[in-house]
mmCIF file of C-alpha atoms in Angstrom:
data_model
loop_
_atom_site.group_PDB
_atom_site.id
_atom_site.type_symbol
_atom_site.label_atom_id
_atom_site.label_comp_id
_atom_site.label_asym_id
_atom_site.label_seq_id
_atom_site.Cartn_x
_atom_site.Cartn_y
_atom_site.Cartn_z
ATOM 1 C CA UNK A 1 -29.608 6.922 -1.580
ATOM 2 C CA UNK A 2 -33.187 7.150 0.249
ATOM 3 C CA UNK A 3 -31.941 9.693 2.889
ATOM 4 C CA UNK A 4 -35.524 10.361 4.097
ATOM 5 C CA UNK A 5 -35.434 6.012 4.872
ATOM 6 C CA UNK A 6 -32.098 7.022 6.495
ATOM 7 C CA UNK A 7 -33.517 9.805 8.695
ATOM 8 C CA UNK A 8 -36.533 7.631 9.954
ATOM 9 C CA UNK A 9 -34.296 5.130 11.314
ATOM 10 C CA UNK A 10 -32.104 6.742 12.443
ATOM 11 C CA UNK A 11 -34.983 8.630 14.506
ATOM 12 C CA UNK A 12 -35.848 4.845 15.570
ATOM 13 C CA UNK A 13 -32.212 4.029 16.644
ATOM 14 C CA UNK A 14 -32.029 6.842 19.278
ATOM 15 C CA UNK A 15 -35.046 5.788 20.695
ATOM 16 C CA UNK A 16 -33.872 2.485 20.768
ATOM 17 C CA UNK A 17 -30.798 3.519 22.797
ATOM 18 C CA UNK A 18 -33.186 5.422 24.924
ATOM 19 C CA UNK A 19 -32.673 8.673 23.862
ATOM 20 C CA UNK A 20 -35.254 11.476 23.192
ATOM 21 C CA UNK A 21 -34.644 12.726 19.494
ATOM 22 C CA UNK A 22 -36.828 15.692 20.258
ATOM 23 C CA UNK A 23 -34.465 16.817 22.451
ATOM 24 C CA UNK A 24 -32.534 20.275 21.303
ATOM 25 C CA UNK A 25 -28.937 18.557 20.276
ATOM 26 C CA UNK A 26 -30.816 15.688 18.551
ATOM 27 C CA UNK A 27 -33.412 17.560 16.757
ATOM 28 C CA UNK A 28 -31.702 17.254 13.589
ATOM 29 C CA UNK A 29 -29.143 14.307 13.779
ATOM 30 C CA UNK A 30 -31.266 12.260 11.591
ATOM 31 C CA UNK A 31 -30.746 15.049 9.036
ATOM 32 C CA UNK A 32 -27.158 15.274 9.625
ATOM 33 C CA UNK A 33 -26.419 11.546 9.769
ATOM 34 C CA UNK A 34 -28.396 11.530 6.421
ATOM 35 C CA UNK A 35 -26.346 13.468 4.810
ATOM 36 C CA UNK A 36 -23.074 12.749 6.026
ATOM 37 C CA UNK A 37 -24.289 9.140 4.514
ATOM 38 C CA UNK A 38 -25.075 10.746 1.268
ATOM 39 C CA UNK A 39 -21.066 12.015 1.317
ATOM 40 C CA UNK A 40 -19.273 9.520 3.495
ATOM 41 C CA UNK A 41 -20.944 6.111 1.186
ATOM 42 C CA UNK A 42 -20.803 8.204 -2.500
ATOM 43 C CA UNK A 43 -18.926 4.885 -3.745
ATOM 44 C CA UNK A 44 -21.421 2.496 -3.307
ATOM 45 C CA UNK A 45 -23.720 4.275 -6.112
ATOM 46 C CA UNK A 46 -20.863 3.246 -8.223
ATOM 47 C CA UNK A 47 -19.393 0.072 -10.172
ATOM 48 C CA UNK A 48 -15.813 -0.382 -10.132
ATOM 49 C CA UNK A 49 -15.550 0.247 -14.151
ATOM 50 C CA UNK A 50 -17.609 3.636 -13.638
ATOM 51 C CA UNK A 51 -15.125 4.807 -10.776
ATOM 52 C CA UNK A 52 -11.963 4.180 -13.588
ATOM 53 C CA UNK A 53 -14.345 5.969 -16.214
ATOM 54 C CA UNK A 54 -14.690 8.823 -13.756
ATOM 55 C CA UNK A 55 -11.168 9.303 -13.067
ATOM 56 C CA UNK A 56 -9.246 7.865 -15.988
ATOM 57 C CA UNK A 57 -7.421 10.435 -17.313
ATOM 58 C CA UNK A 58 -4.204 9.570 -19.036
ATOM 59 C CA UNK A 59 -1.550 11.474 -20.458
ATOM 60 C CA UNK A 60 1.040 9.955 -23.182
ATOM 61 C CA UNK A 61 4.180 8.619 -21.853
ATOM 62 C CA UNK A 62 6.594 10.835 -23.896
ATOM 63 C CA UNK A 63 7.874 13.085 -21.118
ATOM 64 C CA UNK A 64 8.750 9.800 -18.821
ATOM 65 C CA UNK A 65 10.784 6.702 -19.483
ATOM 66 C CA UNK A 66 9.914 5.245 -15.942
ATOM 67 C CA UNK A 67 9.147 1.764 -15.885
ATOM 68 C CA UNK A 68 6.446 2.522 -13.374
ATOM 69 C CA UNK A 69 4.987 5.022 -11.253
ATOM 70 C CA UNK A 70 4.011 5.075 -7.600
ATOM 71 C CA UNK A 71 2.419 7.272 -5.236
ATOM 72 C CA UNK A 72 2.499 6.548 -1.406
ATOM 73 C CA UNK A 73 0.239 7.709 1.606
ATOM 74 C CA UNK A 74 -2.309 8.540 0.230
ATOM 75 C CA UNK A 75 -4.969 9.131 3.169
ATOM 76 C CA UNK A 76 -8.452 7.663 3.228
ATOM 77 C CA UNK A 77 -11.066 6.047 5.792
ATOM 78 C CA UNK A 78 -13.414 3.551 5.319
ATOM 79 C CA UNK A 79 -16.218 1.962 7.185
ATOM 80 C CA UNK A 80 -16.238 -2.047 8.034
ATOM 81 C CA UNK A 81 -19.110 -3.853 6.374
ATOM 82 C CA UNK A 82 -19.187 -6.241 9.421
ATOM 83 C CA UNK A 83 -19.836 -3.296 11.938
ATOM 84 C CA UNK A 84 -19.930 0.035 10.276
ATOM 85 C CA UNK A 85 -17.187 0.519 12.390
ATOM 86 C CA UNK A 86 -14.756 3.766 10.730
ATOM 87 C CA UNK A 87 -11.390 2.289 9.681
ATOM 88 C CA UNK A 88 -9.363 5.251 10.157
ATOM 89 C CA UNK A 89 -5.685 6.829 9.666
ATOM 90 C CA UNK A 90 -5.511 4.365 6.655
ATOM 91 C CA UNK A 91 -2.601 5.453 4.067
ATOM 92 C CA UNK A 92 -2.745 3.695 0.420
ATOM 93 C CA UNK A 93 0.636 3.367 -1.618
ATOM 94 C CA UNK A 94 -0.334 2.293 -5.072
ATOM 95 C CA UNK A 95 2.060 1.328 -8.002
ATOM 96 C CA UNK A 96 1.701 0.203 -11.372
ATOM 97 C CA UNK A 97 3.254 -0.472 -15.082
ATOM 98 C CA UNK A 98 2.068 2.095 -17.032
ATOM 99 C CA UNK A 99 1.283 0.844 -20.937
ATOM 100 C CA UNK A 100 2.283 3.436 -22.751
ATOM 101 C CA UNK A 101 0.089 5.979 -21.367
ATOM 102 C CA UNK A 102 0.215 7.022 -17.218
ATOM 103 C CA UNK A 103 -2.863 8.115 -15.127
ATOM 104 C CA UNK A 104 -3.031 11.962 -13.752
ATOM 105 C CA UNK A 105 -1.503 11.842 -10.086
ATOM 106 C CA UNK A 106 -4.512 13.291 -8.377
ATOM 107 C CA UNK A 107 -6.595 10.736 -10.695
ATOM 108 C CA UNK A 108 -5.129 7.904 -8.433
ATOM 109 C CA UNK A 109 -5.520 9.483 -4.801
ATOM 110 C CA UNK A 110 -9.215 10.008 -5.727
ATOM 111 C CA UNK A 111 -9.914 6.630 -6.918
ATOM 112 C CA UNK A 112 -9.113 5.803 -3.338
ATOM 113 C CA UNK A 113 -10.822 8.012 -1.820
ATOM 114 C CA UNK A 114 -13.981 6.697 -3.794
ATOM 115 C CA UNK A 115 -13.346 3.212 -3.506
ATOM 116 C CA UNK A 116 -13.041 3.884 0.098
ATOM 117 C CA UNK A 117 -16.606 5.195 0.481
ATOM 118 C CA UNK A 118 -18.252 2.123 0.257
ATOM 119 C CA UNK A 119 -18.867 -0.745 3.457
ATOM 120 C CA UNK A 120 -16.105 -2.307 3.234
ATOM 121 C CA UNK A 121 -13.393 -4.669 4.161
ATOM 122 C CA UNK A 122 -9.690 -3.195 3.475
ATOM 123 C CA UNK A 123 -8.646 -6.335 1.625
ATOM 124 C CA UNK A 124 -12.007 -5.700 -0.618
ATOM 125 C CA UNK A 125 -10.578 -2.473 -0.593
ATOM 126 C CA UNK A 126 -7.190 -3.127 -2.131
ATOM 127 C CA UNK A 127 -8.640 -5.289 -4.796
ATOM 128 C CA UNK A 128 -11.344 -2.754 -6.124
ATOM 129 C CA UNK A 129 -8.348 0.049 -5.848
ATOM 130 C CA UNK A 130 -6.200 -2.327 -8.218
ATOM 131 C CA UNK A 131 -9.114 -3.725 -10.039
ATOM 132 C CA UNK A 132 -9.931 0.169 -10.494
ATOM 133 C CA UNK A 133 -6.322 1.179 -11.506
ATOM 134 C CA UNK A 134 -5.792 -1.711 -14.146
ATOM 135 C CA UNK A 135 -8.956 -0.523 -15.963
ATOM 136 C CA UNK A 136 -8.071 3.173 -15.932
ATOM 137 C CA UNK A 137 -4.303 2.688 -16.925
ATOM 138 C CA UNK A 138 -4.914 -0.097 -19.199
ATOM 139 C CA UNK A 139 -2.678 -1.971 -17.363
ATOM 140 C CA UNK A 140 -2.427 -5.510 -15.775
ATOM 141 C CA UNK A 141 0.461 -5.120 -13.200
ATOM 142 C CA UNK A 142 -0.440 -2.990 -10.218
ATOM 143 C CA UNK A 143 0.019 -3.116 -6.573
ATOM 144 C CA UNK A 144 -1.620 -1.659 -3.608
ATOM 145 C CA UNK A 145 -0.563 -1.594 -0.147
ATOM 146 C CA UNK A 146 -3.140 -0.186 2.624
ATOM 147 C CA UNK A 147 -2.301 0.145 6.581
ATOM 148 C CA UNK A 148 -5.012 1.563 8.574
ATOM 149 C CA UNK A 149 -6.903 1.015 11.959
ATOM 150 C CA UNK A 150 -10.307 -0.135 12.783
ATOM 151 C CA UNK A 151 -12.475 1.318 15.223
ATOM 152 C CA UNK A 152 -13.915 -1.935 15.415
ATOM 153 C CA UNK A 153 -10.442 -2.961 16.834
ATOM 154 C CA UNK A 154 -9.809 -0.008 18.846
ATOM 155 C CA UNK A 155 -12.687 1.116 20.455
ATOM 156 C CA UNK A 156 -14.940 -2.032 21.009
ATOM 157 C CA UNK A 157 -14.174 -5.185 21.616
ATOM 158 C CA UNK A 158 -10.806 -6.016 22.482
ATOM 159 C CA UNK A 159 -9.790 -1.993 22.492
ATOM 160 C CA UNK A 160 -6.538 -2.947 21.221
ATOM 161 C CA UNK A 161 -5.544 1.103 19.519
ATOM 162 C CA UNK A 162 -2.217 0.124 19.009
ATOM 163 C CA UNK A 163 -3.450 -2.447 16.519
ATOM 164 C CA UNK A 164 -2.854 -1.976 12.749
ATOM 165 C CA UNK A 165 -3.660 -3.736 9.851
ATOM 166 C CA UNK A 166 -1.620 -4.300 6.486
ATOM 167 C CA UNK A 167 -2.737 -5.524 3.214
ATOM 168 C CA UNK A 168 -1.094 -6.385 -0.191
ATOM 169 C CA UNK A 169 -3.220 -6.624 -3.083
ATOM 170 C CA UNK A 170 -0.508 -7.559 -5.899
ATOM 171 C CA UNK A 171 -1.408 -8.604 -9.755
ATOM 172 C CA UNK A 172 0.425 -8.600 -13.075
ATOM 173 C CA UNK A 173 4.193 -8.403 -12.276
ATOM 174 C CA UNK A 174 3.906 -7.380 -9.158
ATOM 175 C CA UNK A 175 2.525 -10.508 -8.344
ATOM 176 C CA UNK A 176 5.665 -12.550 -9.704
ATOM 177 C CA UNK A 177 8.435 -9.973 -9.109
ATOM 178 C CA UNK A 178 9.109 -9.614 -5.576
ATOM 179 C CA UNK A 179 11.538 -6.613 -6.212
ATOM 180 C CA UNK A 180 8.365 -4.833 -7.997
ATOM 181 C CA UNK A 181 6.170 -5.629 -4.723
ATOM 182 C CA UNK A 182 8.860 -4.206 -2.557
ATOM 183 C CA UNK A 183 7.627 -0.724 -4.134
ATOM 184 C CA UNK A 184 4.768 -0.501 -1.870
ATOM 185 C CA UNK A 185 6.770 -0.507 1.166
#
């Protein structure tokens, strides 16, 4: 990430807006907007297989005999591609079919919390969560359900902030088994 690139226009945006960034509280916003980039957009310096080689670890499935696990609101945000509008108060459920081995429970919540630091759209979102998943598990049946809001929705435009948005991203078995799908929910 080129966060001296970031602080120069950044610079050039508040003096598009007609602001003076040599004023005392904007003095060092381009600084701070660079690095909050650096943190908030850590996903995009990664590929989805890296993110699943990051947080992959399994355990063997001899202390469970569940037929599959699944871990609900799990809290991330997000910014739209379209706007770089924040998509906000966004929970994740995410199940799968393990096969024969299961991933470590905080090994899921933060491959949504890195997915999620990327532009994105939150039904590019659900697929690179599953996509993510299936690699690390080793498993082609998962499901991921995201609600969330988008400031894009709620604070421009039409202003609508009771608006919410829900996607299914469903593969494997939860694709074909409706019962299975109904997990997310």
């Amino acid at each position: 990430m080129d966060k001296e690139k970031i602080e120069y226009h950044i610079r050039g945006l508040l003096e598009a807006i007609g602001e003076n960034p040599d004023r005392e509280g904007l003095r060092e916003t381009p600084r701070r907007v660079a690095n909050m980039c650096e943190e908030i957009f850590e996903g995009i310096g990664y590929s989805n297989r890296e993110i699943a080689e990051m947080f992959g670890k399994t355990f063997d499935m001899e202390y469970t005999t569940q037929p599959y696990i699944v871990m609900k609101d799990i809290t991330v945000f997000s910014y739209c591609e379209h706007h770089i509008a924040l998509m906000y108060d966004m929970t994740v459920n995410v199940a799968y079919i393990p096969n024969g081995r299961v991933l470590g429970l905080s090994k899921i919540a933060r491959i949504c919390d890195m997915a999620a630091k990327r532009l994105q759209l939150q039904e590019k979102l659900g697929s690179d969560i599953a996509e993510i998943i299936s690699i690390a598990a080793g498993t082609d049946s998962v499901g991921v359900k995201i609600t969330g809001s988008h400031s894009c929705m709620t604070a421009r435009g039409i202003r609508n902030t009771n608006a919410r948005t829900v996607t299914k991203t469903l593969t494997g078995q939860f694709k074909t088994d409706s019962r299975l799908a109904d997990l997310l929910d």
